[in-house]
Coordinates of C-alpha atoms and ligand atoms in Angstrom, one line a residue:
M1 CA 0.0 38.4 -39.6
N2 CA 1.7 35.4 -37.6
N3 CA -1.4 33.5 -38.4
T4 CA -1.2 34.0 -42.3
R5 CA 2.2 32.5 -42.4
T6 CA 1.5 29.5 -40.4
Y7 CA -1.5 29.3 -42.7
L8 CA 0.4 29.4 -45.6
I9 CA 3.0 26.9 -44.5
E10 CA 0.5 24.4 -43.3
A11 CA -1.0 24.8 -46.9
L12 CA 2.7 24.6 -48.6
I13 CA 3.2 21.4 -46.5
G14 CA -0.3 19.8 -47.4
L15 CA 0.5 20.9 -50.9
G16 CA 4.1 19.0 -50.4
A17 CA 2.7 15.8 -48.8
T18 CA 0.0 15.5 -51.9
L19 CA 2.7 16.8 -54.5
I20 CA 5.0 13.7 -53.2
I21 CA 2.2 11.2 -52.7
V22 CA 0.5 12.1 -56.3
T23 CA 4.2 11.8 -57.9
T24 CA 4.9 8.2 -56.0
L25 CA 1.8 6.7 -57.5
G26 CA 2.5 8.3 -61.1
L27 CA 5.7 6.7 -61.1
Y28 CA 4.7 3.7 -60.0
M29 CA 1.9 3.6 -62.3
L30 CA 4.3 4.4 -65.1
N31 CA 6.7 1.6 -64.1
E32 CA 3.7 -0.8 -64.1
S33 CA 3.8 -2.4 -67.5
N34 CA 7.3 -2.9 -67.2
R35 CA 7.1 -4.3 -63.9
I36 CA 4.8 -6.8 -65.1
N37 CA 6.7 -7.5 -68.1
E38 CA 9.4 -7.8 -65.8
A39 CA 7.8 -10.3 -63.3
Q40 CA 6.6 -12.7 -66.2
I41 CA 10.3 -12.6 -67.7
Q42 CA 11.1 -13.8 -63.9
V43 CA 8.5 -16.6 -63.6
L44 CA 9.3 -17.9 -66.9
S45 CA 13.2 -18.1 -66.2
A46 CA 12.9 -19.2 -62.7
Q47 CA 10.3 -21.8 -64.1
L48 CA 13.4 -22.8 -67.4
D49 CA 15.8 -22.7 -64.4
E50 CA 14.2 -25.9 -62.7
S51 CA 13.1 -27.3 -65.7
I52 CA 16.5 -27.5 -66.5
T53 CA 17.4 -30.0 -63.4
L54 CA 14.1 -31.7 -63.7
Y55 CA 14.9 -32.5 -67.2
A56 CA 18.4 -33.4 -66.2
E57 CA 16.8 -35.8 -63.5
N58 CA 14.2 -37.3 -65.5
C59 CA 14.5 -37.1 -69.1
S60 CA 18.1 -36.8 -70.4
V61 CA 19.0 -40.7 -70.1
C62 CA 16.2 -41.5 -72.5
H63 CA 15.9 -37.9 -74.7
G64 CA 20.2 -37.2 -74.5
L65 CA 21.9 -34.5 -73.3
K66 CA 20.6 -31.5 -74.7
G67 CA 17.5 -33.0 -76.1
E68 CA 19.0 -34.5 -79.1
G69 CA 17.4 -38.0 -78.9
I70 CA 18.8 -41.1 -78.2
G71 CA 18.9 -44.5 -80.6
A72 CA 14.6 -44.5 -81.2
T73 CA 14.1 -41.8 -78.6
P74 CA 13.0 -39.2 -80.1
A75 CA 14.6 -35.4 -79.8
L76 CA 12.6 -32.8 -77.8
N77 CA 15.1 -30.0 -79.5
N78 CA 12.6 -30.6 -82.3
P79 CA 11.2 -27.4 -84.0
A80 CA 8.1 -29.5 -84.9
L81 CA 7.5 -29.5 -80.7
V82 CA 7.8 -25.4 -80.3
T83 CA 5.0 -25.1 -82.1
M84 CA 2.8 -27.9 -81.0
A85 CA 0.1 -27.4 -79.3
F86 CA 0.1 -26.8 -75.4
D87 CA -2.6 -29.2 -74.7
D88 CA -1.0 -32.2 -76.7
L89 CA 2.3 -31.6 -74.8
Y90 CA 0.6 -31.7 -71.8
K91 CA -1.0 -34.9 -72.6
T92 CA 2.0 -36.8 -74.3
I93 CA 3.8 -35.7 -70.8
S94 CA 1.5 -35.9 -68.1
R95 CA -0.2 -39.6 -69.6
G96 CA 3.2 -41.1 -71.2
R97 CA 2.6 -42.6 -74.8
F98 CA 1.1 -45.8 -74.4
D99 CA 2.6 -49.1 -75.5
T100 CA 6.0 -47.0 -75.9
A101 CA 8.9 -46.3 -73.6
M102 CA 8.0 -42.9 -72.9
P103 CA 6.5 -43.1 -68.9
A104 CA 3.3 -41.1 -68.0
W105 CA 4.8 -38.5 -65.8
S106 CA 1.9 -36.9 -63.9
K107 CA 1.5 -37.7 -60.1
E108 CA -2.5 -38.2 -61.8
D109 CA -1.4 -41.5 -63.8
G110 CA 1.4 -42.5 -61.2
G111 CA 3.9 -40.2 -62.0
P112 CA 6.3 -38.1 -60.1
L113 CA 5.4 -34.6 -61.4
S114 CA 3.1 -31.8 -60.3
D115 CA 1.0 -30.3 -62.9
Y116 CA 3.2 -27.2 -62.5
Q117 CA 6.2 -29.2 -63.3
I118 CA 4.9 -30.4 -66.3
E119 CA 4.1 -26.8 -67.7
E120 CA 7.9 -26.2 -66.6
M121 CA 8.9 -29.0 -69.0
I122 CA 6.8 -27.9 -71.8
A123 CA 8.3 -24.4 -71.3
L124 CA 11.5 -26.0 -71.9
I125 CA 10.7 -27.7 -74.9
Q126 CA 9.2 -24.3 -76.0
Y127 CA 11.3 -21.6 -74.9
G128 CA 14.6 -23.2 -73.7
D129 CA 18.1 -23.3 -74.2
W130 CA 19.1 -26.8 -75.2
N131 CA 22.9 -25.7 -74.5
V132 CA 22.6 -24.5 -71.3
T133 CA 20.7 -27.4 -70.5
G134 CA 23.3 -30.1 -71.8
E135 CA 25.9 -28.0 -69.7
R136 CA 23.2 -28.6 -66.6
V137 CA 23.0 -32.6 -67.1
V138 CA 26.9 -33.1 -67.3
N139 CA 27.4 -30.6 -63.6
L140 CA 24.5 -32.9 -62.3
G141 CA 26.2 -35.6 -63.2
F142 CA 23.4 -37.1 -65.0
A143 CA 25.2 -37.5 -68.8
P144 CA 23.7 -40.3 -70.2
L145 CA 25.7 -43.0 -71.3
V146 CA 25.6 -43.1 -75.0
P147 CA 25.7 -46.0 -76.6
F148 CA 23.9 -47.8 -74.5
T149 CA 25.4 -51.0 -74.6
T150 CA 28.6 -52.8 -74.0
D151 CA 29.8 -56.5 -74.9
P152 CA 30.2 -59.3 -72.4
D153 CA 33.8 -60.7 -71.8
P154 CA 33.9 -63.6 -74.3
V155 CA 35.9 -65.8 -72.0
L156 CA 33.8 -65.6 -69.2
L157 CA 30.3 -65.7 -70.9
A158 CA 32.0 -69.0 -72.6
E159 CA 32.6 -70.3 -68.8
V160 CA 28.9 -69.4 -68.1
A161 CA 27.4 -72.3 -70.1
N162 CA 29.1 -74.5 -67.8
L163 CA 26.8 -73.6 -65.1
P164 CA 22.9 -75.2 -64.7
D165 CA 20.8 -73.5 -67.2
G166 CA 23.8 -72.0 -68.6
L167 CA 22.4 -70.9 -71.9
T168 CA 19.6 -69.2 -69.8
L169 CA 21.7 -67.6 -68.3
Q170 CA 24.0 -66.4 -71.5
T171 CA 20.7 -64.9 -73.1
A172 CA 20.5 -62.5 -70.2
I173 CA 23.8 -61.5 -69.9
Q174 CA 23.8 -60.7 -73.8
I175 CA 20.4 -59.2 -73.1
F176 CA 21.6 -57.0 -70.0
A177 CA 24.5 -56.1 -71.6
S178 CA 22.6 -54.4 -74.4
S179 CA 19.3 -53.0 -72.7
C180 CA 20.0 -52.7 -69.2
V181 CA 23.9 -51.9 -68.3
A182 CA 23.4 -48.2 -69.0
C183 CA 20.8 -47.9 -66.1
H184 CA 22.0 -50.7 -63.5
G185 CA 25.6 -50.6 -64.4
A186 CA 28.4 -53.0 -65.0
D187 CA 27.7 -56.2 -63.6
G188 CA 24.5 -55.2 -62.5
L189 CA 25.9 -53.2 -59.7
G190 CA 23.5 -50.3 -60.0
S191 CA 24.8 -46.6 -61.4
G192 CA 23.7 -43.0 -60.3
I193 CA 20.4 -43.5 -62.1
A194 CA 19.1 -47.2 -61.3
P195 CA 19.3 -49.5 -58.3
A196 CA 21.7 -52.6 -58.2
L197 CA 20.1 -56.2 -59.4
N198 CA 22.8 -58.0 -59.0
D199 CA 22.3 -57.9 -54.9
P200 CA 20.9 -60.1 -52.2
L201 CA 18.0 -57.9 -51.3
V202 CA 16.5 -57.6 -54.7
R203 CA 17.4 -62.2 -55.1
A204 CA 15.4 -62.1 -52.3
K205 CA 12.1 -61.3 -54.2
T206 CA 9.9 -63.4 -55.7
T207 CA 9.9 -64.3 -59.2
D208 CA 6.5 -63.0 -59.8
E209 CA 7.7 -59.4 -58.4
L210 CA 10.6 -59.6 -60.4
T211 CA 8.7 -60.7 -63.6
R212 CA 6.0 -57.8 -63.5
T213 CA 8.8 -55.1 -62.7
I214 CA 10.4 -55.8 -65.6
T215 CA 7.3 -56.6 -68.1
F216 CA 5.5 -53.7 -67.0
G217 CA 8.0 -51.3 -65.2
N218 CA 7.5 -49.4 -62.5
A219 CA 5.6 -46.4 -63.2
G220 CA 6.6 -42.9 -62.9
T221 CA 10.2 -44.2 -62.8
L222 CA 12.6 -44.5 -65.4
M223 CA 12.1 -48.3 -65.3
A224 CA 10.1 -48.7 -68.3
G225 CA 8.1 -52.4 -69.3
W226 CA 9.7 -54.8 -71.6
N227 CA 6.8 -56.5 -72.8
N228 CA 6.8 -55.0 -76.4
T229 CA 10.9 -55.6 -77.0
L230 CA 11.5 -58.8 -75.1
T231 CA 9.6 -62.0 -75.7
T232 CA 7.9 -64.0 -72.4
D233 CA 11.0 -66.2 -72.7
E234 CA 13.3 -63.3 -72.3
I235 CA 12.1 -61.4 -69.4
N236 CA 11.6 -65.1 -68.0
A237 CA 16.0 -65.4 -68.1
M238 CA 16.2 -61.9 -66.8
V239 CA 14.3 -62.9 -63.8
T240 CA 16.5 -65.9 -63.3
L241 CA 20.0 -63.8 -64.0
V242 CA 18.6 -61.7 -61.3
Q243 CA 17.7 -64.5 -58.7
R244 CA 21.3 -66.3 -59.6
W245 CA 23.6 -63.5 -60.1
D246 CA 25.9 -64.4 -57.3
E247 CA 26.9 -67.6 -59.7
V248 CA 27.9 -65.2 -62.4
P249 CA 31.6 -64.4 -62.6
A250 CA 32.7 -60.7 -61.6
G251 CA 33.7 -58.4 -64.9
I252 CA 31.6 -60.3 -67.3
I253 CA 29.9 -57.0 -68.2
P254 CA 32.1 -54.2 -68.3
A255 CA 30.6 -50.5 -68.3
P256 CA 30.7 -48.9 -71.3
D257 CA 33.7 -47.3 -72.1
I258 CA 32.8 -43.9 -73.0
P259 CA 34.6 -40.3 -71.9
I260 CA 32.8 -38.4 -69.6
P261 CA 31.6 -35.2 -70.8
T262 CA 32.6 -32.1 -69.2
T263 CA 32.3 -28.0 -69.2
A264 CA 33.9 -25.3 -68.4
E265 CA 32.5 -25.3 -64.6
S266 CA 33.1 -29.0 -64.0
I267 CA 36.3 -29.0 -64.7
A268 CA 37.1 -25.8 -62.7
L269 CA 35.2 -27.9 -59.8
G270 CA 36.8 -30.9 -60.5
S271 CA 40.4 -28.6 -60.0
N272 CA 38.9 -27.2 -56.8
L273 CA 38.0 -30.6 -55.1
Y274 CA 41.4 -32.0 -56.5
T275 CA 43.4 -29.7 -54.9
A276 CA 41.6 -29.6 -51.8
N277 CA 41.3 -33.4 -51.4
C278 CA 43.8 -35.2 -53.4
S279 CA 46.7 -32.7 -53.9
R280 CA 48.3 -33.8 -50.5
C281 CA 49.0 -37.0 -51.3
H282 CA 49.0 -37.3 -55.4
G283 CA 51.0 -34.1 -55.6
P284 CA 49.2 -30.2 -56.8
E285 CA 50.1 -31.4 -60.1
G286 CA 49.1 -35.2 -59.8
Q287 CA 53.2 -35.8 -60.2
G288 CA 53.0 -38.4 -56.9
T289 CA 54.6 -38.1 -53.5
P290 CA 56.6 -40.5 -51.4
R291 CA 52.6 -40.8 -49.7
A292 CA 50.7 -41.8 -53.1
P293 CA 51.8 -42.6 -56.9
S294 CA 51.4 -40.5 -59.6
L295 CA 48.7 -39.8 -61.4
N296 CA 49.7 -37.5 -64.1
V297 CA 51.8 -40.0 -66.2
K298 CA 51.1 -41.5 -69.2
G299 CA 50.8 -45.0 -68.4
L300 CA 47.9 -44.5 -66.2
L301 CA 45.9 -42.1 -68.1
T302 CA 46.3 -43.6 -71.5
S303 CA 45.1 -47.3 -70.0
T304 CA 42.3 -46.5 -67.7
S305 CA 38.7 -45.5 -68.6
D306 CA 36.9 -42.4 -67.5
Q307 CA 34.6 -45.3 -65.9
A308 CA 37.3 -47.2 -64.1
L309 CA 39.1 -44.0 -62.6
Q310 CA 35.2 -43.2 -61.5
Q311 CA 35.2 -46.3 -59.7
I312 CA 38.5 -46.0 -58.1
I313 CA 38.1 -42.9 -56.9
T314 CA 34.0 -43.9 -55.7
S315 CA 35.3 -47.1 -53.9
G316 CA 39.1 -46.2 -53.0
V317 CA 41.7 -48.9 -52.9
P318 CA 41.5 -51.2 -49.8
G319 CA 43.8 -52.2 -47.4
T320 CA 45.6 -48.9 -49.2
A321 CA 45.6 -45.4 -48.0
M322 CA 43.5 -44.5 -51.0
P323 CA 40.2 -43.9 -49.2
T324 CA 37.0 -44.4 -50.3
W325 CA 35.4 -40.8 -51.9
G326 CA 31.8 -42.3 -53.0
D327 CA 30.5 -41.8 -49.2
R328 CA 31.8 -38.0 -49.2
M329 CA 30.9 -36.7 -52.9
T330 CA 28.3 -36.9 -55.3
D331 CA 28.9 -38.5 -58.5
A332 CA 29.2 -35.2 -60.0
E333 CA 31.7 -34.4 -58.1
I334 CA 33.8 -37.0 -58.4
Q335 CA 33.2 -37.3 -62.6
A336 CA 34.3 -33.4 -62.3
I337 CA 37.4 -34.7 -61.0
V338 CA 37.6 -37.4 -63.6
G339 CA 37.5 -34.8 -66.4
F340 CA 40.1 -32.6 -64.3
I341 CA 42.4 -35.5 -64.3
R342 CA 41.8 -36.4 -67.6
Q343 CA 43.0 -33.2 -68.8
W344 CA 46.6 -34.1 -68.4
E345 CA 46.8 -36.4 -70.4
A346 CA 47.5 -34.6 -73.7
T347 CA 50.9 -33.5 -71.6
A348 CA 51.7 -36.8 -69.5
P349 CA 55.1 -37.5 -69.0
E350 CA 55.9 -41.1 -69.9
V351 CA 58.0 -41.1 -66.2
A352 CA 56.7 -39.6 -63.3
T353 CA 59.1 -37.4 -60.9
P354 CA 57.7 -37.2 -57.5
V355 CA 57.4 -34.3 -55.2
R356 CA 58.1 -33.9 -51.5
T357 CA 55.0 -32.6 -49.4
G358 CA 54.7 -31.7 -45.9
G359 CA 51.1 -31.4 -44.0
G360 CA 49.6 -33.2 -41.2
G361 CA 46.1 -34.6 -40.6
P362 CA 44.0 -36.5 -42.9
P363 CA 43.3 -34.1 -46.0
W364 CA 39.5 -34.7 -45.7
L365 CA 39.4 -33.1 -42.0
R366 CA 40.8 -29.8 -43.6
S367 CA 38.4 -26.9 -45.1
T368 CA 38.5 -26.3 -48.6
T369 CA 40.9 -24.0 -50.3
A370 CA 40.1 -20.4 -50.6
T371 CA 40.5 -21.0 -54.5
Q372 CA 36.8 -22.3 -54.7
S373 CA 35.0 -21.1 -57.9
T374 CA 32.4 -18.8 -58.0
T375 CA 30.7 -20.3 -61.1
G376 CA 28.2 -22.8 -59.2
S377 CA 25.3 -24.1 -60.8
T378 CA 22.1 -22.8 -59.7
G379 CA 19.4 -25.5 -58.8
Q380 CA 21.3 -28.4 -57.4
G381 CA 19.3 -30.3 -55.2
D382 CA 21.1 -32.2 -52.5
V383 CA 24.3 -30.7 -52.3
S384 CA 27.2 -32.5 -50.7
P385 CA 29.5 -30.8 -48.4
A386 CA 32.1 -30.3 -50.8
L387 CA 30.4 -28.2 -52.9
Q388 CA 28.2 -26.3 -50.1
P389 CA 30.3 -23.2 -50.6
I390 CA 29.5 -22.9 -54.2
A391 CA 26.0 -23.7 -53.8
Q392 CA 25.9 -21.1 -51.0
Q393 CA 26.1 -18.6 -53.3
A394 CA 23.6 -15.3 -52.7
R395 CA 20.4 -15.0 -54.6
P396 CA 20.2 -12.3 -57.2
L397 CA 18.4 -9.3 -55.1
Q398 CA 14.9 -8.4 -55.7
T399 CA 14.0 -5.1 -57.3
L400 CA 11.9 -2.6 -55.6
D401 CA 8.5 -3.6 -55.0
W402 CA 5.6 -1.8 -55.3
R403 CA 4.6 -2.3 -51.8
I404 CA 8.1 -0.5 -50.4
L405 CA 6.7 2.3 -52.7
V406 CA 3.2 2.5 -50.9
L407 CA 4.7 2.2 -47.7
A408 CA 7.2 4.8 -48.4
G409 CA 4.6 7.1 -49.2
A410 CA 2.0 6.2 -46.8
G411 CA 5.1 7.1 -44.3
L412 CA 5.8 10.6 -45.7
S413 CA 2.5 11.3 -45.3
F414 CA 2.4 10.5 -41.9
A415 CA 5.3 12.7 -41.6
F416 CA 3.8 15.6 -43.0
T417 CA 0.4 15.1 -40.9
L418 CA 2.5 14.9 -37.6
I419 CA 4.4 18.6 -38.7
A420 CA 1.0 19.6 -39.9
T421 CA -0.4 19.0 -36.5
G422 CA 3.0 20.3 -34.6
F423 CA 2.1 23.3 -36.4
S424 CA -1.3 24.2 -35.7
S425 CA -0.9 23.2 -32.1
L426 CA 1.8 25.9 -32.2
R427 CA -0.9 28.0 -33.7
K428 CA -3.1 27.2 -31.1
K429 CA -0.5 28.3 -28.4
E430 CA 0.0 32.0 -29.7
Ligands
LIG1 C1 12.5 -44.3 -70.5 C2 12.6 -43.5 -71.3 C3 11.9 -42.1 -71.6 C4 12.1 -41.3 -70.5 C5 12.8 -41.3 -69.4 C6 11.1 -40.1 -71.5 N1 10.7 -40.4 -72.4 FE1 9.7 -38.8 -73.7 N2 9.5 -40.7 -74.9 C7 10.4 -41.5 -74.7 C8 9.6 -42.5 -75.8 C9 10.4 -43.6 -76.6 C10 9.3 -41.7 -76.9 C11 8.3 -41.6 -78.1 C12 6.8 -42.4 -78.0 C13 6.2 -42.5 -79.3 O1 7.0 -43.3 -79.8 O2 5.4 -42.0 -79.6 C14 8.6 -40.1 -76.0 C15 8.1 -38.8 -76.4 C16 8.3 -38.0 -76.1 C17 7.7 -36.7 -76.5 C18 6.8 -36.6 -77.7 C19 7.9 -36.4 -78.9 C20 7.1 -36.3 -80.4 O3 7.6 -36.0 -81.3 O4 6.0 -36.3 -80.4 C21 7.7 -35.8 -74.9 C22 7.2 -34.3 -75.5 C23 8.8 -36.2 -74.4 N3 8.6 -37.6 -74.8 C24 8.9 -35.5 -73.6 C25 9.7 -35.9 -72.0 C26 9.6 -35.5 -70.9 C27 9.7 -34.0 -70.7 C28 10.7 -36.3 -70.2 C29 11.3 -36.3 -68.9 C30 10.0 -35.2 -68.1 C31 10.5 -37.5 -71.0 N4 10.2 -37.4 -72.0 C32 11.2 -38.8 -70.4 C33 10.9 -42.2 -73.8 C34 11.1 -41.6 -73.0
LIG2 C1 16.5 -46.0 -68.5 C2 16.8 -46.9 -66.9 C3 16.5 -48.1 -67.0 C4 16.8 -49.1 -67.7 C5 17.2 -49.4 -69.0 C6 16.4 -50.2 -67.1 N1 16.3 -50.1 -65.9 FE1 15.4 -51.3 -64.3 N2 15.4 -49.9 -63.3 C7 15.3 -48.6 -63.5 C8 15.0 -48.3 -61.9 C9 15.2 -46.3 -62.0 C10 14.6 -49.0 -61.2 C11 13.9 -48.5 -59.9 C12 12.6 -48.2 -60.1 C13 12.0 -48.3 -58.8 O1 12.4 -46.9 -57.9 O2 10.9 -48.3 -58.5 C14 14.6 -50.3 -61.9 C15 14.0 -51.3 -61.2 C16 14.1 -52.5 -62.1 C17 14.3 -54.0 -61.4 C18 13.6 -53.7 -60.0 C19 14.7 -54.0 -58.8 C20 14.2 -53.9 -57.2 O3 14.9 -53.6 -56.8 O4 13.3 -54.4 -57.0 C21 14.4 -54.8 -62.1 C22 14.3 -56.2 -62.0 C23 14.9 -54.4 -63.6 N3 14.9 -52.7 -63.4 C24 15.2 -54.9 -64.1 C25 15.6 -54.7 -65.8 C26 16.3 -55.0 -66.5 C27 15.9 -56.7 -66.7 C28 16.4 -54.2 -67.6 C29 16.6 -54.5 -69.0 C30 15.8 -55.2 -70.1 C31 16.0 -52.6 -67.3 N4 15.8 -52.9 -65.7 C32 16.3 -51.6 -67.4 C33 16.1 -48.2 -64.6 C34 16.1 -48.8 -65.8
LIG3 C1 46.0 -40.3 -48.1 C2 46.3 -40.4 -49.0 C3 45.5 -40.2 -50.4 C4 44.9 -39.4 -50.7 C5 44.1 -38.0 -49.9 C6 44.4 -39.8 -52.1 N1 44.7 -40.9 -52.5 FE1 44.4 -41.7 -54.4 N2 46.0 -43.0 -53.6 C7 46.3 -43.1 -52.4 C8 47.6 -44.1 -52.5 C9 48.0 -44.7 -51.3 C10 47.2 -45.0 -53.9 C11 48.0 -46.1 -54.4 C12 47.1 -47.3 -54.1 C13 47.6 -48.5 -54.3 O1 48.7 -48.9 -54.0 O2 46.8 -49.4 -55.4 C14 46.5 -44.1 -54.4 C15 45.4 -44.9 -55.6 C16 44.6 -43.7 -56.5 C17 44.6 -43.8 -57.8 C18 44.8 -45.0 -58.7 C19 46.1 -44.9 -59.1 C20 46.8 -46.0 -59.7 O3 48.0 -45.9 -60.3 O4 46.4 -47.2 -60.2 C21 43.3 -42.9 -58.4 C22 42.9 -42.6 -59.6 C23 43.5 -41.9 -57.2 N3 44.4 -43.0 -55.9 C24 42.8 -40.5 -57.0 C25 42.6 -40.3 -56.1 C26 42.0 -39.1 -56.1 C27 40.9 -38.4 -57.2 C28 41.7 -38.5 -55.0 C29 41.5 -37.0 -54.5 C30 39.4 -36.9 -54.6 C31 43.0 -39.0 -54.2 N4 43.3 -40.4 -54.9 C32 42.9 -39.1 -52.6 C33 46.6 -42.5 -51.5 C34 45.8 -41.1 -51.4

């Protein structure tokens, strides 16, 4: 009687274990095709996410904020490219287009991108969202300067004619203002995307070296070769300018005056950074304090371009309490602050009414306020300390993995085996 009952219990336990294992496996198999789909979607969206950042860093300068193309550089948001054969796109991006400004991007051809990253770029061109891409380009501070050109200051340009070989320098300055300033910056002082050319280290380079770089470019960087666009004489003039830039008056090549584009995210970031770093001196609404002048005032905002504001904030005002922010913040962060300050222009008063504020210690030693935005953009490469609370956002949780299910199944059957063994030893004792 006792024996029969124990056998029955053992049989039931065995049956239960089998049922659970079968159900687990069944459920897992039912879910499998979904899981494969989801995995593919996840891979694609991870690829797209990375490709957007690669686009911002490498391609936006020529192909535009949202792949719309700039000047003679073709659009990438072009429906014809969506249906273009994968291999043709792969060839174009990896090898570049010979005799055009389109550089080779694959490591094999001296470029910076791996095969996988080139596939990511193709995923962006064929499946990507160009509006999201445009926002990322702005948030990362890579918004291209459109138009590419600026006009040299006429008075200073006339002065250059008095220098030895002044006509050559004048030619070069005009070419620089039309073809190089967007990357190499006002007065050749460099920008976020290209080094300064008005620099002792570059002046020290040999004529051959400089001529080679300007003629053929540097493969795998944004520096394209100019041998198709400029004559040999013009290239020689550019080399002369680079070597004699210390003789050229400052301010001769102004920055192009283009509003810095903003997004909701960049304004929110700018607002947080302003509150954390600037409001103690300039007042919470930019109205000024006894420590620092008002920023929220018509005169300043209408007469100062975004580029000039960015320059002031980056370099500070030497000999005053206005700190240098360029070594504490990225270009993107400073541009976000400029975008935030620019919003005041529409309602700025003619005359400022400064407030009195308290507080001790330099503001950059204080931790950022609790109002940090939760809208961080993903895929930010190097993030400065001011941005870290945003960048440290949790990654989305992984969905339940098949390995967990198999482990759970194995664990359950092991438990059942243990219980069954316990029963059979009980039975033996009886
Ligand atoms: C220095 C400027 C420059 C940069 C940077 C650049 N391109 Fe281009 N790209 C061009 C030019 C110019 C062309 C047109 C070449 C031609 O005339 O065939 C082009 C053409 C292309 C084409 C072919 C378009 C078509 O309609 O046939 C693709 C695709 C492309 N680029 C992708 C990229 C990608 C991806 C990146 C970034 C990894 C990039 N480019 C970076 C200048 C650039
Ligand atoms: C699309 C952006 C872009 C444009 C436009 C551009 N450059 Fe460059 N240039 C670069 C980058 C990026 C580098 C750095 C390349 C590297 O890392 O090797 C560079 C490097 C150089 C160098 C070498 C500097 C050094 O430290 O050795 C010279 C010289 C130069 N550029 C001259 C010019 C001239 C002259 C023009 C205009 C005719 C021009 N560049 C236009 C992006 C650009
Ligand atoms: C320690 C106090 C202090 C802090 C913090 C500070 N500033 Fe200033 N700022 C000043 C002073 C003082 C001046 C006036 C300099 C002068 O005399 O030209 C100034 C000038 C400026 C100007 C030029 C205004 C004009 O009328 O020409 C801008 C723009 C500016 N600051 C922006 C900022 C931003 C943005 C931040 C935060 C990232 C910031 N400042 C943080 C003290 C400060």
